[in-house]
Amino acid sequence: VQLQASGGGLVQAGGSLRLSCAASGRTFRGYYVGWFRQAPGKEREFVGTIRVNSGHTYYADSVKGRFTISRDNAKITAYLQMNSLKPEDTAVYYCAAGNRIITAMVSFPAPYDYWGQGTQVTVSS
């Protein structure tokens, strides 16, 4: 599976952005699709994930109520809708996919086998 992340950009605090993660080579059926972010000098951080078949989502506490993950009916694109953005949300955002993930491990990068190239999100104050 190849992943292509897009949709990043510069936005003012309080604004919104929607990131997309498109799959090529197959659909996301049977996969978890996760979003992680990494700010300069910091470790990669879990943002949220979606279990594509069921649509069940999991989020980091820092983004709950502001970010929403979804996927299209064809299960080839996943989305990260980011609202009420804060300067501390500034990071490179990565999408990742894996089909051998248990629920207890969804917030860890290691179980995700496939990664997109990252897209920069910058939130100005």
Coordinates of C-alpha atoms in Angstrom, one line a residue:
V1 CA 0.0 0.0 0.0
Q2 CA 1.3 3.4 -0.9
L3 CA 0.0 6.4 1.0
Q4 CA -0.2 10.0 -0.2
A5 CA -1.0 12.6 2.4
S6 CA -2.1 16.1 1.4
G7 CA -4.0 19.2 2.6
G8 CA -1.5 20.8 4.9
G9 CA -0.9 24.5 4.9
L10 CA -0.7 27.7 7.0
V11 CA -3.8 28.7 9.0
Q12 CA -4.5 31.1 11.8
A13 CA -5.3 29.9 15.3
G14 CA -9.0 28.9 15.5
G15 CA -9.1 27.9 11.9
S16 CA -9.6 24.6 10.2
L17 CA -7.8 22.3 7.8
R18 CA -8.7 18.9 6.3
L19 CA -5.9 16.5 5.5
S20 CA -6.4 13.6 3.1
C21 CA -4.6 10.2 3.0
A22 CA -5.1 8.4 -0.3
A23 CA -4.2 4.8 -0.8
S24 CA -2.9 3.4 -4.0
G25 CA -2.4 -0.3 -4.8
R26 CA -5.4 -1.4 -2.8
T27 CA -8.2 -0.1 -0.5
F28 CA -8.0 0.5 3.2
R29 CA -10.4 -2.3 3.8
G30 CA -9.3 -4.3 6.8
Y31 CA -6.8 -1.7 7.9
Y32 CA -6.4 0.9 10.6
V33 CA -5.5 4.3 9.2
G34 CA -3.8 6.5 11.7
W35 CA -2.6 10.0 11.9
F36 CA 0.6 11.0 13.7
R37 CA 2.4 14.3 13.9
Q38 CA 5.9 15.4 14.7
A39 CA 7.0 18.9 15.7
P40 CA 10.6 20.0 15.5
G41 CA 12.7 18.5 18.3
K42 CA 9.9 16.3 19.5
E43 CA 9.0 12.6 19.1
R44 CA 6.3 11.5 16.7
E45 CA 2.9 11.8 18.5
F46 CA -0.3 9.9 18.0
V47 CA -3.2 12.0 16.8
G48 CA -5.9 9.5 16.1
T49 CA -6.9 6.4 14.1
I50 CA -9.8 4.9 12.4
R51 CA -10.7 1.2 12.0
V52 CA -11.8 1.4 8.4
N53 CA -14.2 -1.5 8.4
S54 CA -16.2 -0.4 11.4
G55 CA -15.5 3.3 11.3
H56 CA -14.6 3.2 15.0
T57 CA -12.2 6.0 15.9
Y58 CA -9.7 6.7 18.6
Y59 CA -8.1 10.0 19.5
A60 CA -5.4 11.5 21.6
D61 CA -6.7 13.5 24.5
S62 CA -5.0 16.7 23.1
V63 CA -7.3 16.6 20.0
K64 CA -10.5 15.1 21.2
G65 CA -13.5 17.3 20.3
R66 CA -11.4 19.3 17.7
F67 CA -10.3 16.7 15.3
T68 CA -12.3 14.1 13.4
I69 CA -11.1 11.1 11.3
S70 CA -13.3 9.7 8.6
R71 CA -13.0 7.6 5.5
D72 CA -14.9 7.6 2.2
N73 CA -17.3 4.8 1.2
A74 CA -14.9 3.4 -1.3
K75 CA -12.3 3.0 1.5
I76 CA -9.5 4.5 -0.5
T77 CA -9.2 7.8 1.2
A78 CA -9.1 8.8 4.9
Y79 CA -9.5 12.3 6.2
L80 CA -8.4 14.2 9.2
Q81 CA -10.7 17.2 9.8
M82 CA -9.0 19.7 12.2
N83 CA -11.0 22.4 13.7
S84 CA -10.2 25.0 16.4
L85 CA -6.5 24.7 15.5
K86 CA -3.9 25.9 18.0
P87 CA -0.3 26.9 17.5
E88 CA 0.7 23.8 19.4
D89 CA -0.9 21.7 16.6
T90 CA 2.0 22.9 14.3
A91 CA 3.8 19.8 13.0
V92 CA 4.4 17.6 10.1
Y93 CA 1.4 15.2 9.9
Y94 CA 1.8 11.7 8.7
C95 CA -0.8 9.1 7.8
A96 CA -0.1 5.5 8.3
A97 CA -1.9 2.2 7.7
G98 CA -1.6 -1.3 9.2
N99 CA -3.7 -4.4 9.2
R100 CA -2.1 -6.3 12.1
I101 CA -2.9 -3.8 14.9
I102 CA -4.7 -4.6 18.1
T103 CA -6.8 -2.0 19.8
A104 CA -4.3 -1.6 22.7
M105 CA -1.5 -0.7 20.2
V106 CA -3.3 1.9 18.0
S107 CA -1.5 4.8 19.5
F108 CA 2.0 3.5 18.8
P109 CA 3.8 4.1 15.5
A110 CA 5.5 0.7 15.3
P111 CA 2.4 -1.5 14.4
Y112 CA 1.7 0.7 11.3
D113 CA 3.4 -0.9 8.3
Y114 CA 2.8 1.8 5.7
W115 CA 3.5 5.5 6.0
G116 CA 2.8 8.6 3.8
Q117 CA 5.4 11.3 3.2
G118 CA 4.0 13.8 5.6
T119 CA 2.3 17.2 5.2
Q120 CA 3.2 20.4 7.0
V121 CA 0.6 22.1 9.2
T122 CA 1.5 25.5 10.6
V123 CA -0.9 27.3 12.9
S124 CA -0.1 31.0 13.5
S125 CA -1.1 32.8 16.7

